[in-house]
Amino acid sequence: MSREHALAIWNAAVDVVRPAPLVRAALEAERAIHTAPRVLVVGAGKAGPGMAQGLEEALADRLDRVEGLLNVPAGMTAPLKRIRLHAARPQGVNEPTAEGVAGAEDMLRLLQSAGPDDVAVCLISGGGSALLPAPVEGVSLADKLAVTKLLHRCGATIDEMNCVRKHLSRVKGGRLAEAFRGKRLVSLIVSDVVGDPLDVIASGPTAPDPTTFADALQVLRKYELSRSTPSAVLRYLEAGSNGRHPETLKTIPASVENRVIGSNRVALDAAKRKAEELGYRVLDLGSFVEGETRHVATAVAGVVRSIKRGGVPLRAPACVLLGGETTVTLGANAGKGGRNLEFVAAVVAKLGAELEGVTVLSGGTDGEDGPTDAAGAVADAATLAALAEQKITADDFVQRHDAYYLFDRVGGLIRSGLTGTNVMDVRVIVVQ
């Protein structure tokens, strides 16, 4: 029963951030949108189909005024009448493509065509940064992808990578909003970033950017990448630093509004309500969880031990919740997995026999965990029995970053399919 409870709690978290109802509710009071001669729709992200569907439902009596497109992963569909879903990248390949550039350029042209009384709605969700590429003149998509990979390999933070990417883009760092010529632009955002910073989500296409060309160059120097960075990238950033290219937007017009309508915090609140409904005392560790996955797993395993042995910080039956998004530092011969799969495997390895009476679940709310077909995994005492029967240990798979094959062997993969939303990860630990 504990495994079923953990899955029910996780599903409650995902269901509350389904994008269509979030968008419908957000647009109910937007009088300017309901009376505009044209409503231009742009944006990108994994929640794009559901967000577009919610918008069309909210404006069902005036759909003839709606036009636009969203960049989404290939294969994503929705029953839409006026908004086009543009396949900007293959599923499972989180990199910008020429198709994504074509879609972004169509969006720029659409926003630039706005009349003085037209309004725009920008729909942004997780994965939007890779789905919305538009390199600056003189820098190719291959150049931009190359520097992104260099930054990723050397361990640059998301803020550092975005700083560089925004200064090589015609849409990021507020430039999508800058292209709009109409009366009002509302950006509705389903956040996949810890803390919901507007300038980081999808690299902030409608938000002000506090970083500069000089900051971008400093990131490359910090990681000693100046020599390996494509020459076109360096030339552009240096020219920008010397004032020969316009900076990203530092303020946005009063006619532009950014509104976060779905987030990890919203999902955790729903998970807490469901857990309490099922009779659990809840310890909510919040949505700001970051760091190396195995280290977070070790800390959570310690909390579980404390609950089991001393009833601290709360007595069983207990449910520990945590959100955010951790990272996995891969070795040279890494196996197959993702941060959610590795988290569950690492907790199993750390608790050992103390997993008895405990269910551990971790899943990406988008239904994808790394390069796998699983959202994550769930483990309990049945996992211990399967490990013993097959004479294998969870720790071996953790060390190889091969958690997908661990749970493929012992059971526990969560194959939810793409959920149509994305607000980072939700982890549920049930202690009986």
Short mmCIF file of C-alpha atoms in Angstrom, two decimals:
data_model
loop_
_atom_site.label_atom_id
_atom_site.label_comp_id
_atom_site.label_asym_id
_atom_site.label_seq_id
_atom_site.Cartn_x
_atom_site.Cartn_y
_atom_site.Cartn_z
CA MET A 1 0.00 0.00 0.00
CA SER A 2 2.88 2.42 0.70
CA ARG A 3 4.05 2.21 -2.91
CA GLU A 4 0.54 3.03 -4.12
CA HIS A 5 0.39 5.95 -1.68
CA ALA A 6 3.74 7.32 -2.87
CA LEU A 7 2.60 7.16 -6.49
CA ALA A 8 -0.71 8.84 -5.64
CA ILE A 9 1.13 11.67 -3.89
CA TRP A 10 3.49 12.15 -6.85
CA ASN A 11 0.61 12.09 -9.32
CA ALA A 12 -1.22 14.74 -7.29
CA ALA A 13 1.85 16.97 -7.62
CA VAL A 14 1.95 16.51 -11.39
CA ASP A 15 -1.81 16.92 -11.89
CA VAL A 16 -1.98 20.33 -10.20
CA VAL A 17 0.53 21.81 -12.66
CA ARG A 18 -1.19 20.56 -15.81
CA PRO A 19 -0.84 23.61 -18.05
CA ALA A 20 -4.27 23.96 -19.69
CA PRO A 21 -6.24 24.81 -16.52
CA LEU A 22 -3.42 27.05 -15.28
CA VAL A 23 -3.56 29.14 -18.48
CA ARG A 24 -7.37 29.24 -18.52
CA ALA A 25 -7.43 30.62 -14.97
CA ALA A 26 -4.69 33.16 -15.73
CA LEU A 27 -6.52 34.61 -18.73
CA GLU A 28 -9.96 34.94 -17.16
CA ALA A 29 -9.38 38.49 -15.91
CA GLU A 30 -7.24 39.70 -18.84
CA ARG A 31 -9.71 42.18 -20.36
CA ALA A 32 -7.15 43.59 -22.84
CA ILE A 33 -6.67 40.15 -24.35
CA HIS A 34 -10.40 39.52 -24.69
CA THR A 35 -11.00 42.83 -26.52
CA ALA A 36 -7.89 43.09 -28.71
CA PRO A 37 -8.20 43.09 -32.52
CA ARG A 38 -5.46 40.44 -32.67
CA VAL A 39 -3.98 38.09 -30.08
CA LEU A 40 -0.48 36.98 -31.09
CA VAL A 41 0.78 33.83 -29.41
CA VAL A 42 4.46 32.86 -29.18
CA GLY A 43 6.63 30.79 -26.87
CA ALA A 44 8.34 27.49 -26.30
CA GLY A 45 8.56 24.57 -23.91
CA LYS A 46 7.50 21.05 -23.06
CA ALA A 47 4.19 22.29 -21.66
CA GLY A 48 3.48 24.19 -24.89
CA PRO A 49 0.65 21.99 -26.24
CA GLY A 50 -1.32 22.11 -22.98
CA MET A 51 -0.70 25.83 -22.53
CA ALA A 52 -1.87 26.53 -26.09
CA GLN A 53 -4.97 24.40 -25.52
CA GLY A 54 -5.75 26.35 -22.34
CA LEU A 55 -5.42 29.64 -24.22
CA GLU A 56 -7.74 28.53 -27.03
CA GLU A 57 -10.27 27.32 -24.46
CA ALA A 58 -10.10 30.66 -22.63
CA LEU A 59 -10.65 32.57 -25.89
CA ALA A 60 -13.06 30.10 -27.48
CA ASP A 61 -15.57 32.83 -28.46
CA ARG A 62 -12.97 34.93 -30.30
CA LEU A 63 -10.57 32.40 -31.82
CA ASP A 64 -10.70 34.18 -35.17
CA ARG A 65 -8.51 36.88 -33.60
CA VAL A 66 -5.85 34.42 -32.39
CA GLU A 67 -2.74 33.48 -34.37
CA GLY A 68 0.70 32.21 -33.50
CA LEU A 69 3.05 29.32 -32.96
CA LEU A 70 4.98 27.56 -30.21
CA ASN A 71 8.25 25.67 -30.47
CA VAL A 72 7.84 22.23 -28.87
CA PRO A 73 9.58 18.83 -29.03
CA ALA A 74 8.61 16.74 -32.06
CA GLY A 75 5.64 14.44 -31.58
CA MET A 76 3.77 16.66 -29.10
CA THR A 77 0.19 17.37 -30.16
CA ALA A 78 -3.00 19.01 -28.96
CA PRO A 79 -6.44 19.62 -30.51
CA LEU A 80 -5.70 23.19 -31.59
CA LYS A 81 -7.49 25.36 -34.15
CA ARG A 82 -5.43 28.55 -34.40
CA ILE A 83 -2.04 28.01 -32.74
CA ARG A 84 0.58 26.03 -34.63
CA LEU A 85 2.88 23.64 -32.76
CA HIS A 86 6.28 23.79 -34.44
CA ALA A 87 8.54 20.74 -33.99
CA ALA A 88 11.75 22.44 -32.90
CA ARG A 89 13.78 19.41 -31.85
CA PRO A 90 13.49 15.61 -31.70
CA GLN A 91 12.20 14.07 -28.49
CA GLY A 92 14.95 13.13 -26.06
CA VAL A 93 17.51 15.46 -27.70
CA ASN A 94 17.71 18.60 -25.60
CA GLU A 95 19.74 20.64 -28.06
CA PRO A 96 18.84 23.56 -30.35
CA THR A 97 18.26 22.80 -34.01
CA ALA A 98 17.80 24.62 -37.33
CA GLU A 99 14.08 23.87 -37.06
CA GLY A 100 14.04 25.68 -33.73
CA VAL A 101 15.74 28.70 -35.30
CA ALA A 102 13.11 28.79 -38.06
CA GLY A 103 10.31 28.81 -35.49
CA ALA A 104 11.97 31.54 -33.42
CA GLU A 105 12.38 33.71 -36.51
CA ASP A 106 8.68 33.26 -37.34
CA MET A 107 7.86 34.47 -33.82
CA LEU A 108 10.02 37.56 -34.19
CA ARG A 109 8.32 38.43 -37.48
CA LEU A 110 4.87 37.91 -35.95
CA LEU A 111 5.57 40.17 -32.96
CA GLN A 112 7.07 42.85 -35.21
CA SER A 113 3.85 42.82 -37.28
CA ALA A 114 1.69 43.83 -34.31
CA GLY A 115 -0.59 46.82 -34.62
CA PRO A 116 -0.84 49.42 -31.83
CA ASP A 117 -3.90 47.76 -30.23
CA ASP A 118 -2.82 44.14 -30.64
CA VAL A 119 -1.82 42.07 -27.61
CA ALA A 120 0.55 39.14 -27.29
CA VAL A 121 0.69 36.12 -25.03
CA CYS A 122 4.02 34.38 -24.55
CA LEU A 123 3.75 30.82 -23.24
CA ILE A 124 6.99 29.65 -21.62
CA SER A 125 7.77 26.35 -19.92
CA GLY A 126 10.61 23.94 -19.17
CA GLY A 127 13.01 23.21 -22.00
CA GLY A 128 12.27 26.58 -23.56
CA SER A 129 15.88 27.66 -23.78
CA ALA A 130 16.96 24.86 -26.14
CA LEU A 131 13.66 25.09 -28.03
CA LEU A 132 13.98 28.80 -28.77
CA PRO A 133 17.34 29.32 -30.51
CA ALA A 134 18.06 32.38 -32.65
CA PRO A 135 21.81 33.08 -32.84
CA VAL A 136 22.96 36.65 -33.42
CA GLU A 137 24.28 37.62 -36.82
CA GLY A 138 27.78 36.29 -37.40
CA VAL A 139 27.44 33.40 -34.94
CA SER A 140 26.22 30.06 -36.28
CA LEU A 141 24.01 27.61 -34.43
CA ALA A 142 26.95 25.17 -34.42
CA ASP A 143 29.15 27.83 -32.78
CA LYS A 144 26.58 28.50 -30.09
CA LEU A 145 26.04 24.80 -29.44
CA ALA A 146 29.79 24.24 -29.20
CA VAL A 147 30.28 26.87 -26.49
CA THR A 148 27.24 25.55 -24.58
CA LYS A 149 28.74 22.06 -24.57
CA LEU A 150 32.09 23.41 -23.40
CA LEU A 151 30.41 25.19 -20.49
CA HIS A 152 28.37 22.11 -19.60
CA ARG A 153 31.40 19.81 -19.57
CA CYS A 154 33.42 22.08 -17.31
CA GLY A 155 30.67 22.31 -14.69
CA ALA A 156 29.40 25.84 -15.32
CA THR A 157 26.22 26.73 -13.45
CA ILE A 158 22.93 27.31 -15.26
CA ASP A 159 23.26 31.03 -14.52
CA GLU A 160 26.70 31.11 -16.13
CA MET A 161 25.57 29.20 -19.20
CA ASN A 162 22.55 31.44 -19.60
CA CYS A 163 24.70 34.56 -19.27
CA VAL A 164 26.73 33.49 -22.30
CA ARG A 165 23.77 32.16 -24.30
CA LYS A 166 21.66 35.28 -23.77
CA HIS A 167 24.41 37.46 -25.23
CA LEU A 168 24.50 35.32 -28.36
CA SER A 169 20.72 35.35 -28.95
CA ARG A 170 18.14 37.46 -30.75
CA VAL A 171 15.29 36.29 -28.48
CA LYS A 172 16.74 35.63 -25.03
CA GLY A 173 17.54 38.25 -22.41
CA GLY A 174 14.30 40.15 -23.07
CA ARG A 175 14.76 40.44 -26.81
CA LEU A 176 11.55 38.58 -27.68
CA ALA A 177 9.58 41.20 -25.74
CA GLU A 178 11.65 43.94 -27.38
CA ALA A 179 10.41 42.80 -30.80
CA PHE A 180 6.75 43.35 -29.88
CA ARG A 181 5.11 46.47 -31.35
CA GLY A 182 1.64 46.17 -29.81
CA LYS A 183 -0.28 47.32 -26.75
CA ARG A 184 0.36 44.64 -24.10
CA LEU A 185 2.36 41.42 -23.76
CA VAL A 186 1.62 38.90 -21.03
CA SER A 187 4.12 36.12 -20.48
CA LEU A 188 2.64 33.09 -18.71
CA ILE A 189 5.34 30.86 -17.27
CA VAL A 190 5.47 27.31 -15.97
CA SER A 191 8.80 27.36 -14.13
CA ASP A 192 11.39 24.58 -14.27
CA VAL A 193 14.08 26.51 -12.37
CA VAL A 194 14.83 26.58 -8.63
CA GLY A 195 13.45 29.81 -7.13
CA ASP A 196 11.56 30.76 -10.35
CA PRO A 197 13.97 33.54 -11.49
CA LEU A 198 12.39 35.17 -14.55
CA ASP A 199 15.72 35.89 -16.24
CA VAL A 200 16.77 32.22 -16.05
CA ILE A 201 13.59 30.38 -17.10
CA ALA A 202 14.09 29.69 -20.84
CA SER A 203 16.89 32.29 -20.61
CA GLY A 204 14.35 35.06 -20.03
CA PRO A 205 12.94 35.92 -23.48
CA THR A 206 10.54 38.47 -21.98
CA ALA A 207 12.44 39.36 -18.80
CA PRO A 208 15.18 41.89 -18.02
CA ASP A 209 18.72 40.52 -17.91
CA PRO A 210 21.09 41.68 -15.15
CA THR A 211 24.21 40.26 -16.87
CA THR A 212 26.46 41.95 -19.43
CA PHE A 213 28.79 41.10 -22.32
CA ALA A 214 31.67 41.58 -19.88
CA ASP A 215 30.11 39.01 -17.55
CA ALA A 216 29.83 36.51 -20.41
CA LEU A 217 33.52 36.94 -21.25
CA GLN A 218 34.40 36.51 -17.58
CA VAL A 219 32.57 33.15 -17.52
CA LEU A 220 34.72 31.91 -20.41
CA ARG A 221 37.88 33.14 -18.69
CA LYS A 222 36.87 31.55 -15.37
CA TYR A 223 36.75 28.11 -16.99
CA GLU A 224 39.76 28.79 -19.24
CA LEU A 225 37.66 28.36 -22.38
CA SER A 226 38.83 31.34 -24.39
CA ARG A 227 41.10 29.27 -26.62
CA SER A 228 38.60 26.47 -27.24
CA THR A 229 35.59 28.75 -27.79
CA PRO A 230 34.67 29.29 -31.48
CA SER A 231 36.32 32.46 -32.78
CA ALA A 232 33.01 33.92 -33.99
CA VAL A 233 31.62 33.70 -30.45
CA LEU A 234 34.63 35.40 -28.92
CA ARG A 235 34.62 38.18 -31.53
CA TYR A 236 30.95 38.90 -30.96
CA LEU A 237 31.21 38.97 -27.16
CA GLU A 238 34.32 41.16 -27.27
CA ALA A 239 32.65 43.57 -29.69
CA GLY A 240 29.61 43.72 -27.42
CA SER A 241 31.81 44.37 -24.41
CA ASN A 242 33.31 47.30 -26.32
CA GLY A 243 29.86 48.74 -27.02
CA ARG A 244 29.55 47.71 -30.67
CA HIS A 245 26.46 45.52 -30.08
CA PRO A 246 23.37 46.45 -28.04
CA GLU A 247 23.12 44.94 -24.58
CA THR A 248 20.33 42.62 -23.48
CA LEU A 249 17.36 44.43 -21.95
CA LYS A 250 18.01 45.78 -18.44
CA THR A 251 14.43 46.97 -17.96
CA ILE A 252 11.23 45.96 -19.74
CA PRO A 253 8.38 48.25 -20.81
CA ALA A 254 5.42 48.73 -18.51
CA SER A 255 3.29 47.04 -21.18
CA VAL A 256 5.10 43.71 -20.55
CA GLU A 257 4.09 41.47 -17.64
CA ASN A 258 5.75 38.20 -16.60
CA ARG A 259 3.63 35.87 -14.48
CA VAL A 260 4.64 32.47 -13.04
CA ILE A 261 1.49 30.33 -13.05
CA GLY A 262 2.99 26.92 -12.27
CA SER A 263 6.03 25.92 -10.22
CA ASN A 264 7.66 23.24 -8.11
CA ARG A 265 6.24 24.93 -5.01
CA VAL A 266 2.69 24.60 -6.35
CA ALA A 267 3.32 20.90 -7.04
CA LEU A 268 4.74 20.27 -3.55
CA ASP A 269 1.73 21.96 -1.93
CA ALA A 270 -0.57 19.55 -3.77
CA ALA A 271 1.61 16.60 -2.77
CA LYS A 272 1.39 17.69 0.86
CA ARG A 273 -2.39 17.92 0.73
CA LYS A 274 -2.62 14.43 -0.75
CA ALA A 275 -0.23 12.95 1.81
CA GLU A 276 -2.20 14.46 4.68
CA GLU A 277 -5.42 13.17 3.14
CA LEU A 278 -3.86 9.67 3.19
CA GLY A 279 -3.06 10.03 6.90
CA TYR A 280 0.64 10.98 6.91
CA ARG A 281 2.47 13.56 8.94
CA VAL A 282 4.38 15.62 6.39
CA LEU A 283 7.92 17.00 6.42
CA ASP A 284 8.19 19.38 3.46
CA LEU A 285 11.84 20.13 2.71
CA GLY A 286 10.92 22.65 0.03
CA SER A 287 11.58 23.41 -3.60
CA PHE A 288 15.11 24.81 -3.32
CA VAL A 289 16.92 21.46 -3.21
CA GLU A 290 20.06 21.45 -5.36
CA GLY A 291 23.47 19.77 -5.35
CA GLU A 292 24.99 16.44 -6.27
CA THR A 293 22.28 13.79 -6.33
CA ARG A 294 24.14 11.25 -4.21
CA HIS A 295 24.85 13.84 -1.53
CA VAL A 296 21.18 14.83 -1.35
CA ALA A 297 20.25 11.14 -1.16
CA THR A 298 22.64 10.62 1.75
CA ALA A 299 21.06 13.51 3.65
CA VAL A 300 17.53 12.24 3.00
CA ALA A 301 18.49 8.73 4.08
CA GLY A 302 19.68 10.26 7.37
CA VAL A 303 16.31 11.95 7.87
CA VAL A 304 14.56 8.63 7.24
CA ARG A 305 16.73 6.90 9.84
CA SER A 306 15.95 9.62 12.37
CA ILE A 307 12.21 9.23 11.80
CA LYS A 308 12.38 5.44 12.08
CA ARG A 309 14.61 5.28 15.16
CA GLY A 310 13.53 8.29 17.20
CA GLY A 311 10.46 9.88 15.68
CA VAL A 312 12.46 13.03 14.91
CA PRO A 313 11.59 15.48 13.40
CA LEU A 314 8.21 13.73 13.21
CA ARG A 315 6.76 10.33 14.00
CA ALA A 316 5.64 7.70 11.53
CA PRO A 317 3.49 7.37 9.56
CA ALA A 318 5.43 10.13 7.89
CA CYS A 319 5.90 11.50 4.39
CA VAL A 320 9.02 13.45 3.46
CA LEU A 321 8.70 15.70 0.41
CA LEU A 322 11.37 17.58 -1.48
CA GLY A 323 11.52 19.25 -4.86
CA GLY A 324 14.10 21.25 -6.75
CA GLU A 325 16.56 19.73 -9.17
CA THR A 326 19.82 17.98 -8.39
CA THR A 327 22.76 17.19 -10.66
CA VAL A 328 24.79 14.11 -11.53
CA THR A 329 28.51 14.43 -12.27
CA LEU A 330 29.28 11.65 -14.73
CA GLY A 331 32.49 9.65 -14.90
CA ALA A 332 34.27 8.51 -18.05
CA ASN A 333 32.26 5.29 -18.50
CA ALA A 334 28.85 6.26 -17.23
CA GLY A 335 25.89 3.95 -17.72
CA LYS A 336 22.27 4.93 -18.32
CA GLY A 337 20.15 6.91 -15.92
CA GLY A 338 19.08 10.31 -14.68
CA ARG A 339 19.08 12.29 -11.47
CA ASN A 340 15.77 10.84 -10.23
CA LEU A 341 16.75 7.23 -10.89
CA GLU A 342 20.11 7.81 -9.24
CA PHE A 343 18.50 9.45 -6.21
CA VAL A 344 16.31 6.42 -5.50
CA ALA A 345 19.19 3.98 -6.09
CA ALA A 346 21.45 5.99 -3.79
CA VAL A 347 18.86 6.05 -0.97
CA VAL A 348 18.42 2.28 -1.34
CA ALA A 349 22.19 1.79 -1.18
CA LYS A 350 22.50 4.01 1.89
CA LEU A 351 19.59 2.55 3.87
CA GLY A 352 20.18 -1.11 3.08
CA ALA A 353 18.04 -3.26 5.36
CA GLU A 354 16.53 -0.13 6.90
CA LEU A 355 14.52 0.31 3.69
CA GLU A 356 12.05 -2.10 5.32
CA GLY A 357 8.89 -0.07 5.99
CA VAL A 358 10.05 2.74 3.70
CA THR A 359 9.04 3.66 0.14
CA VAL A 360 11.29 6.01 -1.85
CA LEU A 361 10.07 7.67 -5.05
CA SER A 362 11.64 10.34 -7.24
CA GLY A 363 10.29 11.51 -10.58
CA GLY A 364 10.67 14.31 -13.08
CA THR A 365 7.32 16.05 -13.44
CA ASP A 366 7.81 16.14 -17.22
CA GLY A 367 7.92 12.34 -17.41
CA GLU A 368 11.54 12.29 -18.57
CA ASP A 369 14.62 11.46 -16.52
CA GLY A 370 17.80 11.94 -18.49
CA PRO A 371 18.12 9.90 -21.70
CA THR A 372 15.54 7.31 -20.59
CA ASP A 373 11.89 6.44 -21.12
CA ALA A 374 11.20 6.71 -17.39
CA ALA A 375 10.22 9.67 -15.20
CA GLY A 376 12.11 8.11 -12.32
CA ALA A 377 11.74 5.16 -9.99
CA VAL A 378 10.14 3.83 -6.81
CA ALA A 379 11.72 1.39 -4.36
CA ASP A 380 10.67 -0.38 -1.16
CA ALA A 381 11.15 -3.68 0.67
CA ALA A 382 10.30 -5.57 -2.52
CA THR A 383 13.37 -3.96 -4.07
CA LEU A 384 15.55 -5.37 -1.29
CA ALA A 385 14.17 -8.85 -1.94
CA ALA A 386 14.84 -8.57 -5.68
CA LEU A 387 18.40 -7.36 -5.05
CA ALA A 388 19.06 -10.31 -2.75
CA GLU A 389 17.53 -12.80 -5.16
CA GLN A 390 19.68 -11.55 -8.05
CA LYS A 391 22.76 -11.18 -5.82
CA ILE A 392 23.41 -7.58 -6.87
CA THR A 393 23.80 -4.36 -4.89
CA ALA A 394 22.34 -0.92 -5.56
CA ASP A 395 25.66 0.72 -4.76
CA ASP A 396 27.36 -0.93 -7.76
CA PHE A 397 24.83 0.70 -10.08
CA VAL A 398 25.11 4.06 -8.31
CA GLN A 399 28.88 4.08 -8.75
CA ARG A 400 28.45 3.42 -12.50
CA HIS A 401 25.60 5.95 -12.84
CA ASP A 402 23.60 3.05 -14.24
CA ALA A 403 20.40 3.26 -12.21
CA TYR A 404 18.08 2.74 -15.17
CA TYR A 405 19.35 -0.82 -15.64
CA LEU A 406 19.13 -1.44 -11.90
CA PHE A 407 15.40 -0.70 -11.81
CA ASP A 408 14.84 -2.37 -15.15
CA ARG A 409 16.12 -5.56 -13.47
CA VAL A 410 14.47 -5.31 -10.06
CA GLY A 411 11.34 -3.36 -11.04
CA GLY A 412 10.29 0.11 -10.05
CA LEU A 413 10.67 2.22 -13.20
CA ILE A 414 7.99 4.92 -13.41
CA ARG A 415 6.99 5.10 -17.06
CA SER A 416 4.38 7.86 -16.95
CA GLY A 417 5.02 9.02 -20.50
CA LEU A 418 5.36 12.72 -21.27
CA THR A 419 3.11 14.54 -18.82
CA GLY A 420 2.76 17.79 -20.76
CA THR A 421 4.18 19.87 -17.93
CA ASN A 422 7.58 20.49 -16.34
CA VAL A 423 8.26 21.93 -12.88
CA MET A 424 11.47 20.07 -12.01
CA ASP A 425 11.39 17.02 -9.72
CA VAL A 426 9.21 15.77 -6.88
CA ARG A 427 10.50 13.21 -4.40
CA VAL A 428 8.22 11.33 -2.02
CA ILE A 429 9.52 9.20 0.87
CA VAL A 430 6.91 7.34 2.89
CA VAL A 431 7.89 5.94 6.31
CA GLN A 432 5.46 3.57 8.04
#
